[in-house]
Structures are given as structure tokens and as C-alpha cells.
XYZ file of C-alpha atoms in Angstrom:
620
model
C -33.102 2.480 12.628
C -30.208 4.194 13.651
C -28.414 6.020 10.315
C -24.967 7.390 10.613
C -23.283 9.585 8.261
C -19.317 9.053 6.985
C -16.776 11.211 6.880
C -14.521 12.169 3.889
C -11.092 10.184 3.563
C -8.537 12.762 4.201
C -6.090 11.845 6.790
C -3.036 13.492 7.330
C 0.441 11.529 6.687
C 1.854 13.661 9.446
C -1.034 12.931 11.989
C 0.611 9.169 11.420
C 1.358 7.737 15.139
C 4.095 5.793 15.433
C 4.572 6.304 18.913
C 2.458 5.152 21.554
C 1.749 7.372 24.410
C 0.005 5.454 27.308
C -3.344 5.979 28.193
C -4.363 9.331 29.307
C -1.361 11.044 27.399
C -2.056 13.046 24.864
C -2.406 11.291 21.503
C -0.032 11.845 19.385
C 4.994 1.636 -2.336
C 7.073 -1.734 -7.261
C 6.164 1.849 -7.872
C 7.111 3.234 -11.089
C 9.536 0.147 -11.842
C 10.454 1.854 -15.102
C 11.977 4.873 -13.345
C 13.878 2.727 -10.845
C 15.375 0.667 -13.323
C 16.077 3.098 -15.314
C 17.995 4.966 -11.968
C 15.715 7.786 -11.343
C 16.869 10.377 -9.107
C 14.839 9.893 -5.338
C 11.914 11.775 -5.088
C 11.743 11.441 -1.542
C 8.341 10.807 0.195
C 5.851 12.980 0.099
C 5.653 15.886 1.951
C 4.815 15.792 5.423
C 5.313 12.153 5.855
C 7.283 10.882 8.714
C 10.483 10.208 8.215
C 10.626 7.018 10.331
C 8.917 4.465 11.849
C 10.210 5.495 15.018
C 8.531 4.437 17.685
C 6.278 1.346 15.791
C 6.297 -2.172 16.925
C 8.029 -3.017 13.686
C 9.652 -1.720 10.538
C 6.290 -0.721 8.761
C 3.754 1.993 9.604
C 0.373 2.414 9.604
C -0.342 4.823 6.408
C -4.391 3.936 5.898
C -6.384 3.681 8.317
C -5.285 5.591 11.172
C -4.167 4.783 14.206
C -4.522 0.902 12.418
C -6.879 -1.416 9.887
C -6.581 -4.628 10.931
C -10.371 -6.423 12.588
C -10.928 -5.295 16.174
C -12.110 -9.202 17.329
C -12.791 -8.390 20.677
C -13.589 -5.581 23.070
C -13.722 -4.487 26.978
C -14.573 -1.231 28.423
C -14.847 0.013 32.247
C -16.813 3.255 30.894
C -17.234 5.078 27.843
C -14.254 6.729 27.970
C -12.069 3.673 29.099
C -11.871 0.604 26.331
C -9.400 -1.721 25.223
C -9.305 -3.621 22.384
C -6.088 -6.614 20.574
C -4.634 -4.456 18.066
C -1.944 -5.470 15.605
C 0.960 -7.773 16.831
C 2.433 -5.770 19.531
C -0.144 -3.481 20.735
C -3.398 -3.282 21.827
C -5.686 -0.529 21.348
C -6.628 2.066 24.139
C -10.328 4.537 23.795
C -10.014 7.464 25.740
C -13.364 8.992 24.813
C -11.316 11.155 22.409
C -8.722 9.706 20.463
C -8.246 5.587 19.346
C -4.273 4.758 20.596
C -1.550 1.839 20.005
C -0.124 1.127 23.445
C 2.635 -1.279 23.299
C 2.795 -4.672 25.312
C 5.359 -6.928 26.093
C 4.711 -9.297 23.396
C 4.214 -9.814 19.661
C 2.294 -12.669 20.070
C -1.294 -12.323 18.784
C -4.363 -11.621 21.295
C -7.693 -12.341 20.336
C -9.697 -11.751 23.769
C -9.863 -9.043 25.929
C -12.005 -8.533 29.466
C -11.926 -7.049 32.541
C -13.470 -6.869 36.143
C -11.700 -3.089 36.460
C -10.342 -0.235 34.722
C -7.496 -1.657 36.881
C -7.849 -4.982 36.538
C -7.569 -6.127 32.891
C -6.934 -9.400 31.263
C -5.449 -9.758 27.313
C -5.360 -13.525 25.858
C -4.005 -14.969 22.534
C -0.857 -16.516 22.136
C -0.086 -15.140 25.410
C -1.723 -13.769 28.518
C -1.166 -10.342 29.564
C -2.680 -8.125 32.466
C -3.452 -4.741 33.413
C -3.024 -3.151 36.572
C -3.865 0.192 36.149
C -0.545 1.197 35.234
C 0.970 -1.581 32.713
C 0.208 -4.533 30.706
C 3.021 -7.210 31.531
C 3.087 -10.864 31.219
C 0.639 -12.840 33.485
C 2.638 -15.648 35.932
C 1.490 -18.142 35.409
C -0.872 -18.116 32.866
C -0.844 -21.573 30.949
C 0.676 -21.458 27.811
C -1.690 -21.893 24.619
C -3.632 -20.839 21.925
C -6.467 -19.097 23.657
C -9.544 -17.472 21.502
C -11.218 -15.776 24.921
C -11.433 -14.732 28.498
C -13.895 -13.921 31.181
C -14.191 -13.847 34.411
C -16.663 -13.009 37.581
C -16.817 -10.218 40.142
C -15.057 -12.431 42.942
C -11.460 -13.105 41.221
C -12.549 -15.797 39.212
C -10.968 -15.914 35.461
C -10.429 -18.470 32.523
C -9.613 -19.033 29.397
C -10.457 -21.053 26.554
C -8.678 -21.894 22.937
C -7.311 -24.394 20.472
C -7.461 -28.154 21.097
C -10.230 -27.990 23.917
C -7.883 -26.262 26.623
C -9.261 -24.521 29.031
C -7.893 -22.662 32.029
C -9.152 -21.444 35.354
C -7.372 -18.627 37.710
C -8.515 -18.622 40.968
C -7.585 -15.527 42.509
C -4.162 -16.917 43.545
C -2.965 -19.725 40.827
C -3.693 -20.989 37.231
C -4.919 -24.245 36.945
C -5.858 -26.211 33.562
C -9.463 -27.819 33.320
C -9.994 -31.021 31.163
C -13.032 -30.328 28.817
C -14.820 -33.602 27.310
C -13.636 -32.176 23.740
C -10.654 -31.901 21.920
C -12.509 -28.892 19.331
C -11.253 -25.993 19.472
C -13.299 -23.355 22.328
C -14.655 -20.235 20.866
C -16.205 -18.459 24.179
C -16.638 -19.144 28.106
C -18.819 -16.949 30.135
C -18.127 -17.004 34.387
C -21.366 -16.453 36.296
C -19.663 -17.935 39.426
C -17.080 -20.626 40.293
C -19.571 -23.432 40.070
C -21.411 -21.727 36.872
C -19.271 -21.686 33.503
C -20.645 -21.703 30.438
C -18.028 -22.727 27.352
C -18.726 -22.901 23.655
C -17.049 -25.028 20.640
C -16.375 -23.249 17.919
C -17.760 -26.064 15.032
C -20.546 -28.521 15.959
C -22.527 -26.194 18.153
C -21.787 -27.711 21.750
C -22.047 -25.822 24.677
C -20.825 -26.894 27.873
C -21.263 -26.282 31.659
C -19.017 -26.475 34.229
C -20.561 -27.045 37.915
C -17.171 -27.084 39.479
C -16.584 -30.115 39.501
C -16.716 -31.020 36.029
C -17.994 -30.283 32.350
C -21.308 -31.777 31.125
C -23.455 -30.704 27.909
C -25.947 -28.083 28.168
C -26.459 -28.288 24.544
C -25.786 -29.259 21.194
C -27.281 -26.335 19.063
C -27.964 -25.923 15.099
C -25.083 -23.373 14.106
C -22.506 -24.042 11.722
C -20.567 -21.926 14.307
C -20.822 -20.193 17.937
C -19.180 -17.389 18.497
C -19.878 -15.400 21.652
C -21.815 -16.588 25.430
C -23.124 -14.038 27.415
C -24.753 -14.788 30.702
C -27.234 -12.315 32.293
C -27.401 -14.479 35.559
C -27.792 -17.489 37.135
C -29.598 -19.910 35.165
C -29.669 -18.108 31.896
C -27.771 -17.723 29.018
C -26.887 -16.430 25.035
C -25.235 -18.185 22.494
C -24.968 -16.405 19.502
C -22.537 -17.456 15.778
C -23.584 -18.322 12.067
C -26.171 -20.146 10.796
C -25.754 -24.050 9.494
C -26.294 -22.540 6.036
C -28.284 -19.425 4.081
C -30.316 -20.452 0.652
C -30.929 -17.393 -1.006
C -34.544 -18.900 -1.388
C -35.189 -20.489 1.783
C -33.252 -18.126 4.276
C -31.362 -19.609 6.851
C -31.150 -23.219 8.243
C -29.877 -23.719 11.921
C -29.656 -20.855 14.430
C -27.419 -18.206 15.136
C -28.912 -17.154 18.007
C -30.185 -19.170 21.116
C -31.417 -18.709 24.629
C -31.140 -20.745 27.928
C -34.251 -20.090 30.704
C -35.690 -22.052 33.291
C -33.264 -25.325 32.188
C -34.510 -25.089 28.684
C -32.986 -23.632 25.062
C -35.333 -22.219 22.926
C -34.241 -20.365 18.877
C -34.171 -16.396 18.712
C -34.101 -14.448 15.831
C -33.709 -10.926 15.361
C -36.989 -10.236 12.545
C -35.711 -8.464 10.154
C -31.883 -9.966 10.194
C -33.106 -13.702 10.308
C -29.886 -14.750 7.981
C -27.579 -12.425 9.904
C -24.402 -13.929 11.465
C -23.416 -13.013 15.665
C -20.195 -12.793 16.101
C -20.293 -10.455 19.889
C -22.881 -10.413 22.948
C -23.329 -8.674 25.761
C -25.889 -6.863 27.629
C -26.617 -4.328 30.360
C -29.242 -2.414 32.237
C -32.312 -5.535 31.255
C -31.057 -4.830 27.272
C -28.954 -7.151 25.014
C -26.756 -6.215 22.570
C -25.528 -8.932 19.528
C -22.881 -7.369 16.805
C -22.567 -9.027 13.691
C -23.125 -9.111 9.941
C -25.778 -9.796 7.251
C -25.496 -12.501 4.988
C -24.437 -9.764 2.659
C -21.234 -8.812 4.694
C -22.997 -5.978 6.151
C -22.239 -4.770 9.620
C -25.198 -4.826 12.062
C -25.904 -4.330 16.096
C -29.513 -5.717 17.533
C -30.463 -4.523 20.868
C -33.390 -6.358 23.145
C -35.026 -5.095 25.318
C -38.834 -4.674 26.709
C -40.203 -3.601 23.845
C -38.546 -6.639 21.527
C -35.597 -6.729 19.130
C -34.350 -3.589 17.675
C -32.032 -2.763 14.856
C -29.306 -0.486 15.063
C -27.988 -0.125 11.523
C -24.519 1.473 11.151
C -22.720 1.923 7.885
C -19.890 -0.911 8.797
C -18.104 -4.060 7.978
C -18.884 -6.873 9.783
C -18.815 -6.523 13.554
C -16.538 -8.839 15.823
C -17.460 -6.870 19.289
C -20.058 -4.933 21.339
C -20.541 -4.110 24.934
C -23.014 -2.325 26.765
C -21.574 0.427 28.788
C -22.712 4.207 30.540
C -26.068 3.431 29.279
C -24.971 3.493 25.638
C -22.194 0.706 23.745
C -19.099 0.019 21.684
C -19.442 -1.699 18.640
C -15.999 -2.996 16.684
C -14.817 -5.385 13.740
C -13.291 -5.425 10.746
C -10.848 -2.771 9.256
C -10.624 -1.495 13.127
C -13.951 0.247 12.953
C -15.049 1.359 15.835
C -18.342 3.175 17.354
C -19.971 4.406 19.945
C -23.869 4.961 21.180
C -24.790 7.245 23.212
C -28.374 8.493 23.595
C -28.275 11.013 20.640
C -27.297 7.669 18.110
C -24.326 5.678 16.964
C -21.127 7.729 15.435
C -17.862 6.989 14.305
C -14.929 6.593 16.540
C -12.963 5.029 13.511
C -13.952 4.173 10.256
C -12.875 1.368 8.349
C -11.897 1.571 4.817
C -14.136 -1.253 3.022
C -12.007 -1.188 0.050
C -9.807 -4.359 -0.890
C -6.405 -2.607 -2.236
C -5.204 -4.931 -4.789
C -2.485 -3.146 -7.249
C -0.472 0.098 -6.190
C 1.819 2.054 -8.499
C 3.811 5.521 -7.848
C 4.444 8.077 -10.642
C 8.097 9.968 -10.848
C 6.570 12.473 -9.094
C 6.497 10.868 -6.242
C 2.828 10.255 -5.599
C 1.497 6.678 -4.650
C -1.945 5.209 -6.535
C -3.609 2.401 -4.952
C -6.428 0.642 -6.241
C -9.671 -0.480 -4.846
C -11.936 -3.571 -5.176
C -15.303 -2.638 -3.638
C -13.970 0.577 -2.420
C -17.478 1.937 -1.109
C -19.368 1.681 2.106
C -22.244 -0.755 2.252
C -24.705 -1.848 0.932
C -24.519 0.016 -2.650
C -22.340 -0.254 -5.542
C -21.072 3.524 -5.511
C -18.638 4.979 -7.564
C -15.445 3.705 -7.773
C -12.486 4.864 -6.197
C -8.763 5.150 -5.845
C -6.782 5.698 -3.005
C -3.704 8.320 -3.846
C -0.879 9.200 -1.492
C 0.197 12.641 -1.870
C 0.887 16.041 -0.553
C 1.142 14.295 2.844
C -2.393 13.003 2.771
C -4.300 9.608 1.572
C -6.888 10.909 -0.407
C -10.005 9.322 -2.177
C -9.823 10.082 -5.890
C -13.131 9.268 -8.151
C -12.894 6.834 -10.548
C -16.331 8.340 -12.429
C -17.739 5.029 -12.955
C -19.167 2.899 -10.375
C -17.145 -0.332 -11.090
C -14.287 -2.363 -8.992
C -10.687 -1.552 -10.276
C -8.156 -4.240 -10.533
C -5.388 -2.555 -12.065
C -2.940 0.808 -11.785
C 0.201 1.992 -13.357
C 1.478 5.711 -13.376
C 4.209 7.012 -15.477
C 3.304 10.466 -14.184
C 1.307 12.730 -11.438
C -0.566 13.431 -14.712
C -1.103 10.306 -16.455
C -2.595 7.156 -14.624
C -4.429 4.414 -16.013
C -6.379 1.968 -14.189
C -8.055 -1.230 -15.496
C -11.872 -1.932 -14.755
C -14.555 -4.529 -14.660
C -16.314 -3.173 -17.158
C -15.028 0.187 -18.216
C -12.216 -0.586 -20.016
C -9.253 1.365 -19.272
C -9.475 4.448 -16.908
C -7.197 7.175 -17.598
C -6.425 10.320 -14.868
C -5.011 13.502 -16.526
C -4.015 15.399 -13.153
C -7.749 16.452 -12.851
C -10.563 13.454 -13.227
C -10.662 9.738 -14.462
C -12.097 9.560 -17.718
C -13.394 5.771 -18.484
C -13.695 3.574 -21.775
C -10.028 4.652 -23.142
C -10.562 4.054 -27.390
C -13.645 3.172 -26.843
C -13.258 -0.278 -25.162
C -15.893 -1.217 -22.297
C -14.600 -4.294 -20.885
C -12.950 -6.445 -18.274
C -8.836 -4.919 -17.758
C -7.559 -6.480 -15.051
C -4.128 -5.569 -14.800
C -2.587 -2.372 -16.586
C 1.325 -1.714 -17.317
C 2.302 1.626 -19.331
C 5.424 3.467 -20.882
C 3.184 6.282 -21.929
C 0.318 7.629 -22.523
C 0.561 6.120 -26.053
C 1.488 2.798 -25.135
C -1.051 1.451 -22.464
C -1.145 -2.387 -22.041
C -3.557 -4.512 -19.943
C -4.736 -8.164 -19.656
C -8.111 -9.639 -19.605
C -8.013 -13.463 -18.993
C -7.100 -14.869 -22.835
C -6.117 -11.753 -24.146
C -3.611 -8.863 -24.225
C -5.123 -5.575 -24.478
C -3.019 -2.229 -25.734
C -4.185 1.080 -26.158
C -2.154 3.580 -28.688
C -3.888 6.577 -27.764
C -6.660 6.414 -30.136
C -7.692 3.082 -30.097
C -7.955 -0.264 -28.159
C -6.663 -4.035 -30.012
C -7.201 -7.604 -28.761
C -3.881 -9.836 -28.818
C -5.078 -13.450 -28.081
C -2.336 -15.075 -25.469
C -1.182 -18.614 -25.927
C -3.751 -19.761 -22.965
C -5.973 -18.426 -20.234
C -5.795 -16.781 -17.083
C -3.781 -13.489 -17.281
C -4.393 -11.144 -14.133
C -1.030 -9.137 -13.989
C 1.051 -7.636 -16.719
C 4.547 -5.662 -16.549
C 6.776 -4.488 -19.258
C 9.791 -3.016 -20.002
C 8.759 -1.598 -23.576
C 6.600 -2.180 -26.348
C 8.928 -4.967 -27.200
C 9.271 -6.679 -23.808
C 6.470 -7.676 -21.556
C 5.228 -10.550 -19.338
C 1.625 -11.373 -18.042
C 1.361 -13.961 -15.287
C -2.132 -15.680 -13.935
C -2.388 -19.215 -15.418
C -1.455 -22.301 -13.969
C 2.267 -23.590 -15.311
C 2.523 -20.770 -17.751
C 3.984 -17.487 -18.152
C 4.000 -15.612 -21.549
C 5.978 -13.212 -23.200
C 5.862 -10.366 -25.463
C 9.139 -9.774 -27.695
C 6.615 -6.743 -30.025
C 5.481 -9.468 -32.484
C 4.077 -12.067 -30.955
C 3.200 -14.083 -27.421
C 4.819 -16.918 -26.226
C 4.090 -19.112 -23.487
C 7.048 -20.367 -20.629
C 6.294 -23.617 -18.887
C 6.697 -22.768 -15.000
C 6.007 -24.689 -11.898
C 3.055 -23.715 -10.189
C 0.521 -20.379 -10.622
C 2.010 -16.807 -10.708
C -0.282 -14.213 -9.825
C 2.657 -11.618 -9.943
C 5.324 -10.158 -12.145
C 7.962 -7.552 -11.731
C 11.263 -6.819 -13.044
C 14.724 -4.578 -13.078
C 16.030 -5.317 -16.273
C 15.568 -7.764 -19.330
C 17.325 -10.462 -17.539
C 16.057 -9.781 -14.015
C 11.952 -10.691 -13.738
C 11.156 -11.783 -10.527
C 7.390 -13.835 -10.567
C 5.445 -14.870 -7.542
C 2.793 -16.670 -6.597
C 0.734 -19.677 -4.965
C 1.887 -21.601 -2.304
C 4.984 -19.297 -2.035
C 6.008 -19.578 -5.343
C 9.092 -16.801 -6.291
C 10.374 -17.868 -10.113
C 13.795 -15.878 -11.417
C 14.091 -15.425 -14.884
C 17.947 -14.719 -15.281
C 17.258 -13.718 -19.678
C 17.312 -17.833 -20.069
C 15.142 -19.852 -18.072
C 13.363 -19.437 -14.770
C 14.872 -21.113 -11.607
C 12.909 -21.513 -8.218
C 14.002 -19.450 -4.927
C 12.869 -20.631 -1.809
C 10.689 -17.969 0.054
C 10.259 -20.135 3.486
C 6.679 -19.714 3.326
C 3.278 -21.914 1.914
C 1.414 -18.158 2.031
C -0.362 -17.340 -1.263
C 1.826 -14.463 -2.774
C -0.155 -11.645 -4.367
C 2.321 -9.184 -5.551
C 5.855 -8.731 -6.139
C 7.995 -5.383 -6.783
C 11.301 -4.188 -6.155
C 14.132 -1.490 -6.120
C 16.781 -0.166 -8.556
C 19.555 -1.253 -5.763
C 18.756 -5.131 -5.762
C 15.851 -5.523 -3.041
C 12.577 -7.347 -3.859
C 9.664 -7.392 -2.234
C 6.784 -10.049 -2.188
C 3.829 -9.356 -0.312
C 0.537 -11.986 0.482
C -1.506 -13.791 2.799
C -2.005 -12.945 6.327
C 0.326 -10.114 6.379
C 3.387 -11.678 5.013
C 6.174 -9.903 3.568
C 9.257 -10.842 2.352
C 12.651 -8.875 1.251
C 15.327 -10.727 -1.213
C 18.370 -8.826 -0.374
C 20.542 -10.113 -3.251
C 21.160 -13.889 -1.448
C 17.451 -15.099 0.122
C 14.080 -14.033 0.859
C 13.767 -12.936 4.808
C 10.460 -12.137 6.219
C 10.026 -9.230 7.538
C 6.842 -8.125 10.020
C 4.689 -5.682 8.877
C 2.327 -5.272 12.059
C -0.836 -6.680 10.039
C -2.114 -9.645 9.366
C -4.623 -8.549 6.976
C -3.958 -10.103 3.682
C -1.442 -7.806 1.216
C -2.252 -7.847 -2.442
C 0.134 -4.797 -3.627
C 3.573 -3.730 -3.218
C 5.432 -0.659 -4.332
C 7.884 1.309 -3.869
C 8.520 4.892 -4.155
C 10.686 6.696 -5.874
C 12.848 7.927 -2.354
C 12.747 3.860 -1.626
C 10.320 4.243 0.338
C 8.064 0.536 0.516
C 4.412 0.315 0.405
C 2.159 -2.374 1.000
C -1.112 -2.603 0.969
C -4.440 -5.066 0.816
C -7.825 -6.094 2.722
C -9.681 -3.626 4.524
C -7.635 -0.470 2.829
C -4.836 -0.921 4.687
C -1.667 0.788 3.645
C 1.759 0.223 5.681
C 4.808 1.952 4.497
C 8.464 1.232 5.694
């Protein structure tokens, strides 16, 4: 096995790329909601940080990770130094051997596939198809319009395409045609070996179909719960590769993940070792195949075949969505934009990932942004927690002391922090360390609210927790469910996270507020002006009286909710949504992810953050 070391989190805020330089050029947060409402003077960002997003596909930035976080799905290279990967809406991503770059295309419509028969000829498919002379991506005319999940081609000018609803399409050199398929599933993978050779996979129900160039017939009906990737070494023979019909922690894994045409007949592989892994990428080179995926633990993993059997490549990595053999090494990529490459001294890091799922953020006066992580650690272990912090012009990794997963984080300075644990209680930061088990508590805080470091309030399903500096009391809620909390003093607070309730804290007791639907948010400006979100994009005003729906135009789930002291409010959730209230409506407004966002804030210069699966952190 192949072990690779990881670096320390420490990237530079001014390193942050909002340009795009073409290949071969050289490469270039409801913060403290108590300060804002109270009309704190700006604090401005923090130093070095850019002072625009100029030059980014969209308003928002990349702050975390660098050049971009969102899952690298597919992959094409020409040589080592020479790889293209979809990106976020807007770009795709260029490897020049040294540095990982965002070069704009002429669309924001997602691409899933990339592949190529030349470093200048390249083909990019999604919700549009795009190709690469050598010089420029621009639209392909032509190209069918659909939903198309990949794209490969042969050495003699032959290319298709395969998506939603059973499409398929076939370029000939000269024109796009579209090919009926006997299926209406959607198409996962196609792999050209010549015009009267092509090899297409469903996504669900494990078919895989040949085309003889005439027309489609069945080649198989395989035991996967999905496929996921064809590659095709030659004539005659084929891979399949996707997940397993199920894994039983007892029994291992039912179905096949991995399968292999010879000679007219299929036959089961397995990689020993990683028998309930899941293949998401195939290729192969030089009499060796390569299969990126995951283990049934969420573990990223590469297999390589060759004479001497299957071999196991482990990198430290989130699942892997791509791989191709190339210069007698390979690229590996997948989710949170990691990226790697092998050469004959071992794997390393071209860009790492951030495994950490960022689920509450909170910024201090001061001006420095706290984000906090579920599972912040690189597989497998459970290793210490930690927080992300934005300061100094730098994303940092901050200890949390404890190896736990943090749910919560509110800062009413640089020098006092608290966070809310699993099982530690509340964490509190003093400008030097995290010290855990606040008063003594050691318990489930999910979400944390402060005014100081005195009066420290968190939630824990049926129960309101608050710390007064020496010690931690229980305050039963009027039902279940609480996950966020957010106050205004000791006398005013609100914790959200059951179904068709919200309750309230006027410093003697809880009450409970009917609502319609499941907040998993709260945030306010004033007494009279608490916005909640939640489920099914669910926003709730309370005007001091009563709460009264406002439409958001969406069905996403809504995970967090902040705002500003001049009227703005931000929602953030699913698939990369985000959405500003400007006094009259919600508007969304693209953020260049589609990772989901579970945190908002904003800084004390007005400065937005978002931030959610894979550590990502965007900033407008």
C-alpha cells in the first residue's frame, strides 16, 4: 500500500484566485448578530483578503479549499501535465503539472463529463456541450441539447454522449445525430471502441448495452444497485464498474460492483481486500487497470490490475469520482476537489480536500470568522476535533482538544468562543486553546448562542442548556427537537428544530409558537425582527406578534439563516442555494457551488460567508 502524508491547513486569503488565467499562464460570514444589531462600527475583512470577487464566475469566492471544493466527477488528461476536469458552474478545472486553475467557459450550465482524443481536441458535457481546440472552450454546433452524464469517443472522430431519459448522441466527425436506446433510464457511461462497437450503461438496474451500428441490443443485465463507469481495453472486452446491490455489515456485499466482458462472456471481479468497496471511475493503460472509488466506510480508494493481480493504492481521500492512467503513472479525483497524482515514487497531493462538514459559522467584533466542523479529520480515524478560523488573511485549523464532532459556534470576541459538542459539553477558546466540559457538563450541545462569557446558552434536543461561568443548568423546553438557538439577551431567546414549533425564552420560562413546517434555523435584528428557516424552503417572520410566511421560490432544505444590521438576510441550504431578502423578497443568488451550505455569516465589514459539505467556504 501506497501511504501519503497531508499537509497542514494554512492557505493564504490573498493566494485566493478569482481570476482565471488560461492554461499555461501563470497561476495566479450571521456573524456576531449582536454587534450588527446593535450597529457596530465595520471591521473590515481581514487582512490580506481580496477586496473583490473580481474576476469569479459569480458574486461569491472560493475562501476554503483553494482554487475550489466542490466533487471533481470526472477527469481527462493528454499527459501528466495536461488535465481537465468540470469545475463549479462556470469553469472547468485546468492541471498544469504545477498549479490546479479555474478557466472560464461560455456557460453556467453544469458539466459532468469530460474526454478527449487530444490536448487539442477536447470534449465537456452536462447541461451543455462544449469543446476544446487547443486554444478555447466554446459551445459545440450542434451538439443535441440534454442532460448528458458522459462522453467518449474513439481515435477516428467518433464521439457520443449519453444522459437523462435514455438519450444518447453520436458525432460523426461532421454532424450530431441522436440514437434511440431500448430504455428510457437514465445512461450513466458509454465507452467507443469503434463506430460499430459502443458499449452504454444504465445508471439503476444494471443494464449494459451494445451498439453494433445499427442498433442497441443487451450485453448484460448485471447485479449492481448502480453502474457507474465502462472502460473498454479493446475489441471484444470490457469493465463495468458502480455499487453493490447492498452491504450487510455481516455478510459483506450482495451483487457486484465490478464486472468483466471476455471472449462473449461476463464473469464477477472483486478487488480482495475492498470486496464492499463502491467504483465510481475506470480506466486503464499500458496492460494495467485502474478503478477509483470508495469503501463502504466513505473512504477514498484506487485498485490497479495488472500481471501480478489486484493491487491497492490507499490514499488518505474522500471518495473518488475519477482516475486515468497517464505517462506511466495516473490522476485520481472526487469529492471536495481532491486531486492526485502517481508517479513512480507514489501517490501525492495535487489538492486536498477538506473532509470536514461546516455546519455553524460565527465572527467575533474583531473581525475574525469561526466555522465549525462535523467530522473535520481525514479518514479513517476519529481525530481530534477541529475548527476552521478565518483570520489574519489565512483559514487556519484550530484544535478543538477533544476528539468529538462540533455542531455549534458563537463568538462575542477574538478571545472568547464557545462551541457545542457531541459529548464534551461546551468548548470554550480563550485566544490561546479550547478548553472542553465548560462547568463541568459532558454532553450533547448542539447549537450555542452567547452575550458573554457569563451567559453561554446551548440546546440539546428537549432541553435548554446555560452556562453562568461556573456552572451548567438543564431548562426542559415545551417539546423536542432543538438544534439551533439565538438570543438577544438573557431575557430573549429562540431555539428552532422541531416540527410545527418554535419556543421562546422571555428569562423565566419557555414557551412554545405553533409554526408551519420544521425550522432548522433562527436569526434575528431586533426583538420584533426574527427571521426562521427551514424545510422545504420554509422562511417564517416574526414581526414581535405572530409569524407570517415569505415565499423563498425554492423546495431546497434551508440550513441556516443570518443577516445584516442594514436590512439584508441571508438563507443558505441544499445544493448550493442561497438566497438574499433585500427588504421586499428573497432573490437567489449563485454562489458557484453546489455543495450543500449549512452556515451563513456575516462579518462585521458586511462581508457574507457561507459555508457547508466538504469544508467549503465562499465569501461575497
Amino acid at each position: 500500500m501506497t501511504a501519503l502524508a497531508l499537509r497542514p491547513l494554512a492557505l493564504s486569503l490573498a493566494a485566493l484566485a478569482c481570476s482565471s488565467p488560461a492554461p499555461g499562464a501563470a497561476p495566479a460570514a450571521g456573524g456576531t448578530a449582536a454587534a450588527a444589531a446593535a450597529g457596530a462600527s465595520p471591521g473590515g475583512a481581514p487582512a490580506g483578503a481580496p477586496a473583490a470577487c473580481a474576476g469569479a464566475t459569480g458574486p461569491f469566492c472560493w475562501v476554503n479549499p483553494l482554487p475550489q471544493g466542490d466533487p471533481l466527477v470526472s477527469l481527462w488528461a493528454a499527459q501528466p501535465g495536461d488535465a481537465w476536469a468540470p469545475g463549479p458552474p462556470g469553469v472547468l478545472l485546468h492541471w498544469d503539472g504545477a498549479a490546479l486553475t479555474p478557466v472560464p467557459v461560455p456557460t453556467a450550465a453544469p458539466l459532468r463529463a469530460v474526454w478527449g482524443r487530444a490536448a487539442d481536441d477536447v470534449w465537456a458535457a452536462g447541461d451543455a456541450v462544449l469543446h476544446y481546440d487547443g486554444a478555447r472552450w466554446a459551445l459545440a454546433p450542434g451538439a443535441p441539447a440534454g442532460s448528458w452524464n458522459a462522453v467518449h469517443g474513439d481515435g477516428r472522430g467518433e464521439v457520443w454522449l449519453v444522459g437523462a431519459g435514455g438519450a444518447a448522441a453520436r458525432f460523426d466527425g461532421a454532424r450530431w445525430a441522436a440514437v434511440a436506446t431500448p430504455t428510457a433510464d437514465e445512461l450513466a457511461a458509454v465507452a467507443v471502441v469503434s463506430p460499430s462497437e459502443v458499449y452504454v450503461a444504465a445508471a439503476r438496474g444494471g443494464a449494459v448495452l451494445r451498439w453494433d451500428g445499427a442498433g442497441f441490443s443487451v450485453s448484460a443485465r448485471l447485479a449492481a444497485r448502480t453502474l457507474r463507469a465502462l472502460f473498454a481495453p479493446g475489441p471484444g472486452e470490457l469493465w463495468a464498474a458502480g455499487e453493490p446491490l447492498d452491504v450487510n455489515a455481516a455478510a459483506g456485499a450482495r451483487g457486484t460492483a465490478l464486472a468483466h466482458l471476455q471472449g462473449g462472456s461476463w464473469s464477477d471481479a472483486a478487488v480482495p481486500g475492498l470486496e464492499t468497496a463502491s467504483w465510481f471511475a475506470l480506466h486503464g493503460a499500458g496492460g494495467a487497470l485502474w478503478a477509483a472509488g470508495a469503501t463502504s466506510g466513505g473512504a477514498g480508494r484506487v485498485a490497479r490490475l495488472d500481471g501480478a493481480g489486484w493491487q491497492i493504492e490507499e490514499l488518505p481521500a474522500l471518495p473518488l469520482r475519477a482516475v486515468q492512467a497517464v505517462g506511466g503513472g495516473a490522476l485520481a479525483a472526487g469529492d471536495g476537489g481532491e486531486l492526485f497524482a502517481r508517479t513512480a515514487s507514489g501517490w501525492s497531493a495535487v489538492h486536498r480536500g477538506a473532509p470536514g462538514y461546516l455546519q455553524a459559522a460565527a465572527f467575533s467584533p474583531q473581525g475574525d470568522g469561526w466555522f465549525a466542523a462535523v467530522a473535520p479529520g481525514a479518514p479513517p480515524a476519529a481525530p481530534e476535533a477541529q475548527l476552521l478560523r478565518v483570520a489574519r488573511g489565512a483559514v487556519e485549523a484550530v484544535p478543538a482538544g477533544v476528539a468529538d464532532v462540533i455542531y455549534g459556534v458563537w463568538a462575542t470576541a477574538s478571545d472568547d468562543v464557545w462551541a457545542g459538542s457531541l459529548s464534551n459539553g461546551f468548548l470554550h477558546y480563550d485566544g490561546r486553546r479550547f478548553t472542553a466540559g465548560a462547568g463541568g457538563y459532558r454532553g450533547l450541545v448542539d447549537g450555542v448562542w452567547a452575550s458573554g462569557a457569563a451567559d453561554v446558552w446551548g440546546v440539546a434536543g428537549d432541553a435548554a442548556l446555560h452556562f453562568d461561568g461556573s456552572t451548567v443548568t438543564r431548562q426542559a423546553l415545551p417539546g423536542g427537537g432543538a438544534r439551533r438557538i439565538f438570543g438577544f439577551s438573557p431575557r430573549d431567546l429562540w431555539a428552532v428544530g422541531a416540527t410545527g414549533a418554535a419556543y421562546r425564552y422571555d428569562g423565566a420560562r419557555w414557551s412554545s409558537w405553533a409554526i408551519p413546517g420544521l425550522a432548522l434555523a433562527v436569526w434575528g435584528r431586533a426583538a420584533d425582527d426574527v427571521w426562521l428557516v427551514g424545510e422545504g424552503g420554509l422562511a417564517l417572520h416574526w414581526d414581535g406578534h405572530g409569524f407570517t410566511p415569505v415565499a423563498t421560490g425554492t423546495t431546497a432544505t434551508l440550513w441556516a439563516v443570518s443577516g445584516t444590521a442594514t436590512g439584508e438576510v441571508w438563507a443558505v441550504g441544499a445544493g448550493g442555494t442561497a438566497l438574499r431578502f433585500d427588504g421586499s423578497g428573497f432573490q437567489p443568488v449563485a454562489t458557484g457551488t453546489r455543495n450543500t451550505l449549512a452556515a451563513v455569516a456575516v462579518s462585521p465589514g458586511g462581508r457574507v460567508y457561507v459555508a457547508g459539505e466538504f469544508g467549503a467556504i465562499l465569501m461575497k
